[in-house]
């Protein structure tokens, strides 16, 4: 019986890992290394590229907010995955800005929906079993998708153009999707979810929910700032490098380094959260990300640029892991806080590319990256407000997670 439960647990994590690789690592973030090639073909400008990214993030906001009204069932997960993969294919098969905007919007809606469904299902199960540390395995799927797409795109693009890059990544997504469909998501969630919320309520630790309103507000503000701050780097770093004649290294490989940093980062930050506390780990993650974003502003040295990409990759999903893990511990029942935070994150994301794209059109990349860093500093300061009269809320969370 124990082995059966362990196998189900592993299948659930693997299915979630692959789901996030499809809708986030590929469906959402593959745009970053591909759109500079679309710009070189004079199909996009910095402003239109930023606007296209914003359509995706508007969709992400809609999907994340709407996910709270979607039954947390496998059927909706599969619908979201299928629609997301189809839009990845179509990006390379049709050449129309209007259609691209529609495809990126649908891709964003499905990625937001799948992200929330997967997060709620798996984090609830881990919270129930006292294994929240394993959430790092789940979110590593985003980095896995980023790493694969970033490493493969230069070769594919050289042979088949940017169109072939989209289609090839769509084929890869089909492989992952089939693996999920063929049985890695066999856990029924009808009876399990019925007993889940009651079990979690029984396991609530009274310290965790003290002053939770203040903690929630601080998480909303900081996570919105993170959405705005990280997405400017995440959208424009490859374009910045492509347009720098002194930087001769393939920019897509820099994006692959982002994925390399992201794959183990969630495990690392989850571990650090159990050692220091979630709040202290969040502060270190924000500081590391701020430094990483500022490096390309002041130097285009190859090694420092790669360290910047590695540091960014090592933090942006780590911050998501820590924030949502903390949110799930504060929430202790129901999906609304995870969905709400993901929607707040999406608001920051949809504003970032428009602001950056507008500035880049009349200036250069340095100013948007510096604005990004300033917003992240504000998010870091906000984290300090997550405290309780009897001590840091994160200490209560850490005690709760150890039980």
One Martini backbone bead per residue (centre of mass of N, CA, C, O) as a GRO file, in nm:
protein
  403
    1UNK     BB    1   0.058   0.063  -0.021
    2UNK     BB    2   0.298   0.253   0.005
    3UNK     BB    3   0.400   0.214  -0.289
    4UNK     BB    4   0.145   0.313  -0.428
    5UNK     BB    5   0.148   0.601  -0.311
    6UNK     BB    6   0.430   0.670  -0.418
    7UNK     BB    7   0.365   0.633  -0.719
    8UNK     BB    8   0.139   0.844  -0.729
    9UNK     BB    9   0.311   1.080  -0.638
   10UNK     BB   10   0.516   1.065  -0.875
   11UNK     BB   11   0.312   1.092  -1.107
   12UNK     BB   12   0.202   1.365  -1.023
   13UNK     BB   13   0.467   1.523  -1.041
   14UNK     BB   14   0.539   1.453  -1.336
   15UNK     BB   15   0.283   1.566  -1.465
   16UNK     BB   16   0.326   1.854  -1.361
   17UNK     BB   17   0.602   1.899  -1.485
   18UNK     BB   18   0.507   1.860  -1.786
   19UNK     BB   19   0.283   2.071  -1.788
   20UNK     BB   20   0.475   2.316  -1.733
   21UNK     BB   21   0.658   2.270  -1.975
   22UNK     BB   22   0.438   2.325  -2.186
   23UNK     BB   23   0.284   2.603  -2.086
   24UNK     BB   24   0.559   2.754  -1.997
   25UNK     BB   25   0.843   2.676  -2.114
   26UNK     BB   26   0.705   2.686  -2.405
   27UNK     BB   27   0.426   2.834  -2.460
   28UNK     BB   28   0.544   3.100  -2.314
   29UNK     BB   29   0.886   3.123  -2.328
   30UNK     BB   30   0.967   3.076  -2.634
   31UNK     BB   31   0.930   3.370  -2.731
   32UNK     BB   32   1.197   3.497  -2.640
   33UNK     BB   33   1.401   3.342  -2.854
   34UNK     BB   34   1.218   3.396  -3.123
   35UNK     BB   35   1.142   3.706  -3.174
   36UNK     BB   36   1.417   3.812  -3.284
   37UNK     BB   37   1.381   3.662  -3.560
   38UNK     BB   38   1.121   3.815  -3.633
   39UNK     BB   39   1.260   4.091  -3.638
   40UNK     BB   40   1.470   4.027  -3.865
   41UNK     BB   41   1.205   3.991  -4.065
   42UNK     BB   42   1.015   4.242  -4.008
   43UNK     BB   43   0.754   4.152  -3.809
   44UNK     BB   44   0.887   4.310  -3.565
   45UNK     BB   45   0.887   4.523  -3.291
   46UNK     BB   46   0.940   4.620  -2.981
   47UNK     BB   47   0.643   4.702  -2.941
   48UNK     BB   48   0.494   4.458  -3.080
   49UNK     BB   49   0.634   4.246  -2.902
   50UNK     BB   50   0.530   4.353  -2.630
   51UNK     BB   51   0.228   4.332  -2.706
   52UNK     BB   52   0.225   4.029  -2.755
   53UNK     BB   53   0.304   3.958  -2.468
   54UNK     BB   54   0.058   4.095  -2.333
   55UNK     BB   55  -0.157   3.906  -2.444
   56UNK     BB   56  -0.051   3.665  -2.284
   57UNK     BB   57  -0.088   3.804  -1.996
   58UNK     BB   58  -0.385   3.849  -2.015
   59UNK     BB   59  -0.452   3.552  -2.040
   60UNK     BB   60  -0.323   3.467  -1.773
   61UNK     BB   61  -0.514   3.631  -1.599
   62UNK     BB   62  -0.776   3.496  -1.689
   63UNK     BB   63  -0.693   3.203  -1.619
   64UNK     BB   64  -0.625   3.245  -1.317
   65UNK     BB   65  -0.901   3.369  -1.233
   66UNK     BB   66  -1.088   3.140  -1.368
   67UNK     BB   67  -0.986   2.878  -1.214
   68UNK     BB   68  -1.180   2.900  -0.961
   69UNK     BB   69  -1.436   2.808  -1.166
   70UNK     BB   70  -1.286   2.547  -1.221
   71UNK     BB   71  -1.286   2.233  -1.220
   72UNK     BB   72  -1.062   2.009  -1.053
   73UNK     BB   73  -0.998   1.846  -1.341
   74UNK     BB   74  -0.862   1.658  -1.588
   75UNK     BB   75  -1.021   1.769  -1.829
   76UNK     BB   76  -0.916   2.068  -1.803
   77UNK     BB   77  -0.624   2.003  -1.834
   78UNK     BB   78  -0.641   1.882  -2.122
   79UNK     BB   79  -0.764   2.125  -2.262
   80UNK     BB   80  -0.534   2.321  -2.199
   81UNK     BB   81  -0.305   2.163  -2.333
   82UNK     BB   82  -0.417   2.142  -2.619
   83UNK     BB   83  -0.455   2.446  -2.678
   84UNK     BB   84  -0.159   2.524  -2.630
   85UNK     BB   85  -0.028   2.348  -2.853
   86UNK     BB   86  -0.181   2.464  -3.095
   87UNK     BB   87  -0.068   2.758  -3.070
   88UNK     BB   88   0.225   2.682  -3.119
   89UNK     BB   89   0.190   2.582  -3.403
   90UNK     BB   90   0.043   2.839  -3.533
   91UNK     BB   91   0.280   3.043  -3.506
   92UNK     BB   92   0.436   2.880  -3.760
   93UNK     BB   93   0.183   2.869  -3.990
   94UNK     BB   94   0.113   3.179  -3.943
   95UNK     BB   95   0.112   3.526  -4.096
   96UNK     BB   96  -0.030   3.716  -3.835
   97UNK     BB   97  -0.072   3.946  -3.598
   98UNK     BB   98  -0.363   3.894  -3.515
   99UNK     BB   99  -0.330   3.588  -3.476
  100UNK     BB  100  -0.102   3.599  -3.274
  101UNK     BB  101  -0.262   3.745  -3.055
  102UNK     BB  102  -0.469   3.518  -3.020
  103UNK     BB  103  -0.273   3.288  -2.954
  104UNK     BB  104  -0.142   3.426  -2.704
  105UNK     BB  105  -0.400   3.450  -2.546
  106UNK     BB  106  -0.473   3.148  -2.533
  107UNK     BB  107  -0.207   3.058  -2.409
  108UNK     BB  108  -0.244   3.222  -2.149
  109UNK     BB  109  -0.507   3.102  -2.048
  110UNK     BB  110  -0.405   2.803  -2.031
  111UNK     BB  111  -0.156   2.848  -1.850
  112UNK     BB  112  -0.307   2.968  -1.607
  113UNK     BB  113  -0.501   2.733  -1.561
  114UNK     BB  114  -0.295   2.501  -1.532
  115UNK     BB  115  -0.125   2.619  -1.307
  116UNK     BB  116  -0.351   2.627  -1.092
  117UNK     BB  117  -0.444   2.335  -1.101
  118UNK     BB  118  -0.170   2.208  -1.036
  119UNK     BB  119  -0.105   2.360  -0.776
  120UNK     BB  120  -0.355   2.281  -0.610
  121UNK     BB  121  -0.334   1.976  -0.628
  122UNK     BB  122  -0.034   1.937  -0.525
  123UNK     BB  123  -0.015   2.126  -0.277
  124UNK     BB  124  -0.244   1.992  -0.123
  125UNK     BB  125  -0.112   1.714  -0.105
  126UNK     BB  126   0.151   1.809   0.035
  127UNK     BB  127   0.016   1.948   0.278
  128UNK     BB  128  -0.124   1.691   0.383
  129UNK     BB  129   0.168   1.519   0.397
  130UNK     BB  130   0.417   1.714   0.468
  131UNK     BB  131   0.562   1.782   0.146
  132UNK     BB  132   0.641   2.083   0.038
  133UNK     BB  133   0.931   2.049  -0.071
  134UNK     BB  134   0.831   1.901  -0.347
  135UNK     BB  135   0.753   2.157  -0.514
  136UNK     BB  136   1.025   2.183  -0.666
  137UNK     BB  137   0.967   1.964  -0.877
  138UNK     BB  138   0.733   2.095  -1.020
  139UNK     BB  139   0.869   2.386  -1.107
  140UNK     BB  140   1.103   2.259  -1.280
  141UNK     BB  141   0.943   2.238  -1.552
  142UNK     BB  142   0.995   2.522  -1.656
  143UNK     BB  143   1.305   2.497  -1.690
  144UNK     BB  144   1.300   2.256  -1.878
  145UNK     BB  145   1.156   2.399  -2.114
  146UNK     BB  146   1.358   2.631  -2.147
  147UNK     BB  147   1.614   2.465  -2.201
  148UNK     BB  148   1.522   2.312  -2.452
  149UNK     BB  149   1.440   2.555  -2.629
  150UNK     BB  150   1.707   2.720  -2.612
  151UNK     BB  151   1.893   2.487  -2.731
  152UNK     BB  152   1.723   2.425  -3.008
  153UNK     BB  153   1.663   2.686  -3.176
  154UNK     BB  154   1.923   2.754  -3.338
  155UNK     BB  155   1.918   2.498  -3.517
  156UNK     BB  156   1.629   2.515  -3.624
  157UNK     BB  157   1.648   2.804  -3.742
  158UNK     BB  158   1.881   2.746  -3.946
  159UNK     BB  159   1.692   2.535  -4.110
  160UNK     BB  160   1.360   2.657  -4.064
  161UNK     BB  161   1.328   2.881  -3.891
  162UNK     BB  162   1.095   3.026  -3.688
  163UNK     BB  163   0.869   2.836  -3.776
  164UNK     BB  164   1.013   2.567  -3.701
  165UNK     BB  165   1.035   2.623  -3.400
  166UNK     BB  166   0.737   2.616  -3.330
  167UNK     BB  167   0.668   2.334  -3.449
  168UNK     BB  168   0.877   2.167  -3.291
  169UNK     BB  169   0.768   2.244  -3.007
  170UNK     BB  170   0.491   2.125  -3.059
  171UNK     BB  171   0.586   1.832  -3.090
  172UNK     BB  172   0.711   1.809  -2.810
  173UNK     BB  173   0.445   1.866  -2.657
  174UNK     BB  174   0.300   1.612  -2.755
  175UNK     BB  175   0.479   1.411  -2.612
  176UNK     BB  176   0.414   1.508  -2.327
  177UNK     BB  177   0.105   1.483  -2.345
  178UNK     BB  178   0.092   1.181  -2.394
  179UNK     BB  179   0.226   1.098  -2.130
  180UNK     BB  180  -0.008   1.206  -1.960
  181UNK     BB  181  -0.247   1.050  -2.096
  182UNK     BB  182  -0.107   0.747  -2.038
  183UNK     BB  183  -0.116   0.767  -1.686
  184UNK     BB  184   0.017   0.998  -1.489
  185UNK     BB  185  -0.307   1.081  -1.421
  186UNK     BB  186  -0.470   0.854  -1.211
  187UNK     BB  187  -0.579   1.035  -1.007
  188UNK     BB  188  -0.843   1.070  -0.836
  189UNK     BB  189  -1.052   1.379  -0.749
  190UNK     BB  190  -1.319   1.321  -0.597
  191UNK     BB  191  -1.266   1.179  -0.318
  192UNK     BB  192  -1.002   1.319  -0.243
  193UNK     BB  193  -1.114   1.617  -0.233
  194UNK     BB  194  -1.328   1.569  -0.013
  195UNK     BB  195  -1.103   1.498   0.217
  196UNK     BB  196  -0.889   1.721   0.196
  197UNK     BB  197  -1.002   1.977   0.337
  198UNK     BB  198  -1.059   1.839   0.611
  199UNK     BB  199  -0.769   1.751   0.665
  200UNK     BB  200  -0.640   2.034   0.658
  201UNK     BB  201  -0.805   2.157   0.887
  202UNK     BB  202  -0.690   1.961   1.100
  203UNK     BB  203  -0.378   2.064   1.026
  204UNK     BB  204  -0.393   2.325   1.142
  205UNK     BB  205  -0.201   2.598   1.246
  206UNK     BB  206  -0.260   2.865   1.446
  207UNK     BB  207  -0.006   3.045   1.369
  208UNK     BB  208  -0.048   3.076   1.058
  209UNK     BB  209  -0.335   3.261   1.080
  210UNK     BB  210  -0.202   3.493   1.198
  211UNK     BB  211  -0.239   3.778   1.037
  212UNK     BB  212  -0.318   3.701   0.729
  213UNK     BB  213  -0.407   3.962   0.593
  214UNK     BB  214  -0.131   4.104   0.591
  215UNK     BB  215   0.016   3.880   0.438
  216UNK     BB  216  -0.155   3.885   0.182
  217UNK     BB  217  -0.107   4.178   0.097
  218UNK     BB  218   0.201   4.151   0.072
  219UNK     BB  219   0.194   3.929  -0.143
  220UNK     BB  220   0.040   4.083  -0.358
  221UNK     BB  221   0.240   4.317  -0.395
  222UNK     BB  222   0.507   4.158  -0.443
  223UNK     BB  223   0.398   3.974  -0.681
  224UNK     BB  224   0.335   4.202  -0.873
  225UNK     BB  225   0.626   4.311  -0.883
  226UNK     BB  226   0.750   4.052  -0.993
  227UNK     BB  227   0.594   4.041  -1.257
  228UNK     BB  228   0.714   4.307  -1.365
  229UNK     BB  229   1.025   4.269  -1.317
  230UNK     BB  230   1.092   3.987  -1.458
  231UNK     BB  231   0.957   4.020  -1.752
  232UNK     BB  232   1.159   4.209  -1.883
  233UNK     BB  233   1.390   4.013  -1.890
  234UNK     BB  234   1.224   3.760  -2.003
  235UNK     BB  235   1.162   3.917  -2.284
  236UNK     BB  236   1.449   4.110  -2.360
  237UNK     BB  237   1.733   3.973  -2.341
  238UNK     BB  238   1.774   3.858  -2.630
  239UNK     BB  239   1.729   4.125  -2.783
  240UNK     BB  240   1.960   4.277  -2.650
  241UNK     BB  241   2.186   4.084  -2.758
  242UNK     BB  242   2.128   4.090  -3.064
  243UNK     BB  243   2.167   4.425  -3.073
  244UNK     BB  244   2.465   4.351  -2.986
  245UNK     BB  245   2.758   4.353  -3.168
  246UNK     BB  246   2.962   4.259  -2.924
  247UNK     BB  247   2.763   4.010  -2.903
  248UNK     BB  248   2.839   3.673  -3.027
  249UNK     BB  249   2.664   3.509  -2.869
  250UNK     BB  250   2.410   3.296  -2.847
  251UNK     BB  251   2.111   3.396  -2.709
  252UNK     BB  252   1.960   3.120  -2.669
  253UNK     BB  253   2.175   3.006  -2.473
  254UNK     BB  254   2.114   3.202  -2.250
  255UNK     BB  255   1.825   3.097  -2.211
  256UNK     BB  256   1.914   2.811  -2.132
  257UNK     BB  257   2.050   2.902  -1.868
  258UNK     BB  258   1.792   2.980  -1.732
  259UNK     BB  259   1.688   2.686  -1.724
  260UNK     BB  260   1.919   2.565  -1.563
  261UNK     BB  261   1.859   2.742  -1.309
  262UNK     BB  262   1.548   2.654  -1.272
  263UNK     BB  263   1.535   2.352  -1.216
  264UNK     BB  264   1.680   2.352  -0.911
  265UNK     BB  265   1.568   2.608  -0.760
  266UNK     BB  266   1.313   2.507  -0.613
  267UNK     BB  267   1.460   2.314  -0.428
  268UNK     BB  268   1.648   2.515  -0.296
  269UNK     BB  269   1.431   2.718  -0.182
  270UNK     BB  270   1.277   2.509  -0.022
  271UNK     BB  271   1.511   2.432   0.158
  272UNK     BB  272   1.572   2.719   0.266
  273UNK     BB  273   1.289   2.760   0.389
  274UNK     BB  274   1.335   2.530   0.610
  275UNK     BB  275   1.596   2.667   0.737
  276UNK     BB  276   1.505   2.984   0.765
  277UNK     BB  277   1.252   3.061   0.589
  278UNK     BB  278   1.043   3.187   0.360
  279UNK     BB  279   1.105   3.490   0.394
  280UNK     BB  280   1.415   3.483   0.386
  281UNK     BB  281   1.436   3.341   0.114
  282UNK     BB  282   1.290   3.562  -0.046
  283UNK     BB  283   1.496   3.784   0.001
  284UNK     BB  284   1.733   3.642  -0.139
  285UNK     BB  285   1.595   3.610  -0.413
  286UNK     BB  286   1.550   3.909  -0.474
  287UNK     BB  287   1.846   4.000  -0.458
  288UNK     BB  288   1.951   3.817  -0.682
  289UNK     BB  289   1.767   3.925  -0.908
  290UNK     BB  290   1.851   4.220  -0.909
  291UNK     BB  291   2.146   4.173  -0.983
  292UNK     BB  292   2.094   4.013  -1.248
  293UNK     BB  293   1.939   4.247  -1.399
  294UNK     BB  294   2.182   4.465  -1.381
  295UNK     BB  295   2.428   4.351  -1.532
  296UNK     BB  296   2.351   4.420  -1.844
  297UNK     BB  297   2.366   4.733  -1.801
  298UNK     BB  298   2.704   4.735  -1.741
  299UNK     BB  299   2.748   4.456  -1.912
  300UNK     BB  300   2.879   4.218  -2.191
  301UNK     BB  301   3.008   4.004  -2.051
  302UNK     BB  302   2.986   3.676  -2.083
  303UNK     BB  303   3.010   3.566  -1.794
  304UNK     BB  304   2.815   3.774  -1.663
  305UNK     BB  305   2.574   3.704  -1.842
  306UNK     BB  306   2.552   3.408  -1.752
  307UNK     BB  307   2.514   3.477  -1.451
  308UNK     BB  308   2.257   3.636  -1.492
  309UNK     BB  309   2.090   3.404  -1.612
  310UNK     BB  310   2.129   3.209  -1.376
  311UNK     BB  311   2.013   3.396  -1.153
  312UNK     BB  312   1.738   3.432  -1.278
  313UNK     BB  313   1.661   3.130  -1.301
  314UNK     BB  314   1.713   3.081  -0.981
  315UNK     BB  315   1.447   3.286  -0.898
  316UNK     BB  316   1.166   3.310  -1.047
  317UNK     BB  317   1.063   3.020  -0.947
  318UNK     BB  318   1.140   3.042  -0.650
  319UNK     BB  319   0.942   3.270  -0.581
  320UNK     BB  320   0.693   3.110  -0.657
  321UNK     BB  321   0.729   2.875  -0.463
  322UNK     BB  322   0.737   3.039  -0.196
  323UNK     BB  323   0.473   3.196  -0.227
  324UNK     BB  324   0.274   2.949  -0.269
  325UNK     BB  325   0.354   2.796  -0.018
  326UNK     BB  326   0.277   3.018   0.180
  327UNK     BB  327  -0.014   3.048   0.084
  328UNK     BB  328  -0.105   2.758   0.149
  329UNK     BB  329  -0.047   2.784   0.455
  330UNK     BB  330  -0.236   3.027   0.507
  331UNK     BB  331  -0.495   2.907   0.383
  332UNK     BB  332  -0.546   2.566   0.415
  333UNK     BB  333  -0.796   2.630   0.207
  334UNK     BB  334  -0.845   2.640  -0.095
  335UNK     BB  335  -0.776   2.826  -0.417
  336UNK     BB  336  -0.787   3.151  -0.405
  337UNK     BB  337  -0.497   3.252  -0.341
  338UNK     BB  338  -0.345   3.131  -0.575
  339UNK     BB  339  -0.520   3.262  -0.794
  340UNK     BB  340  -0.487   3.559  -0.703
  341UNK     BB  341  -0.176   3.573  -0.722
  342UNK     BB  342  -0.156   3.494  -1.021
  343UNK     BB  343  -0.317   3.742  -1.117
  344UNK     BB  344  -0.128   3.958  -1.000
  345UNK     BB  345   0.117   3.867  -1.159
  346UNK     BB  346  -0.019   3.920  -1.439
  347UNK     BB  347  -0.042   4.224  -1.415
  348UNK     BB  348   0.260   4.278  -1.412
  349UNK     BB  349   0.319   4.135  -1.686
  350UNK     BB  350   0.135   4.314  -1.877
  351UNK     BB  351   0.293   4.585  -1.813
  352UNK     BB  352   0.595   4.542  -1.870
  353UNK     BB  353   0.616   4.517  -2.190
  354UNK     BB  354   0.487   4.792  -2.256
  355UNK     BB  355   0.682   4.974  -2.109
  356UNK     BB  356   0.943   4.864  -2.237
  357UNK     BB  357   0.868   4.887  -2.540
  358UNK     BB  358   0.827   5.194  -2.540
  359UNK     BB  359   1.113   5.274  -2.446
  360UNK     BB  360   1.280   5.120  -2.662
  361UNK     BB  361   1.170   5.277  -2.913
  362UNK     BB  362   1.329   5.561  -2.786
  363UNK     BB  363   1.567   5.390  -2.668
  364UNK     BB  364   1.674   5.153  -2.442
  365UNK     BB  365   1.731   4.877  -2.222
  366UNK     BB  366   1.828   5.001  -1.949
  367UNK     BB  367   1.579   5.140  -1.825
  368UNK     BB  368   1.384   4.897  -1.789
  369UNK     BB  369   1.582   4.737  -1.607
  370UNK     BB  370   1.587   4.952  -1.380
  371UNK     BB  371   1.288   4.954  -1.322
  372UNK     BB  372   1.273   4.661  -1.243
  373UNK     BB  373   1.461   4.685  -0.994
  374UNK     BB  374   1.289   4.888  -0.836
  375UNK     BB  375   1.036   4.713  -0.806
  376UNK     BB  376   1.185   4.480  -0.657
  377UNK     BB  377   1.265   4.645  -0.412
  378UNK     BB  378   0.973   4.698  -0.323
  379UNK     BB  379   0.903   4.399  -0.285
  380UNK     BB  380   1.117   4.345  -0.069
  381UNK     BB  381   1.007   4.545   0.139
  382UNK     BB  382   0.721   4.414   0.168
  383UNK     BB  383   0.808   4.146   0.302
  384UNK     BB  384   0.863   4.281   0.591
  385UNK     BB  385   0.537   4.285   0.662
  386UNK     BB  386   0.551   3.973   0.728
  387UNK     BB  387   0.406   3.983   1.038
  388UNK     BB  388   0.385   3.915   1.384
  389UNK     BB  389   0.343   3.988   1.712
  390UNK     BB  390   0.510   3.700   1.771
  391UNK     BB  391   0.636   3.714   1.480
  392UNK     BB  392   0.735   3.560   1.217
  393UNK     BB  393   0.537   3.401   0.998
  394UNK     BB  394   0.750   3.198   0.883
  395UNK     BB  395   0.795   3.042   1.147
  396UNK     BB  396   0.515   2.921   1.155
  397UNK     BB  397   0.537   2.774   0.888
  398UNK     BB  398   0.778   2.600   0.963
  399UNK     BB  399   0.636   2.452   1.193
  400UNK     BB  400   0.409   2.341   1.023
  401UNK     BB  401   0.595   2.177   0.817
  402UNK     BB  402   0.721   1.986   1.052
  403UNK     BB  403   0.442   1.824   1.121
   0.00000   0.00000   0.00000
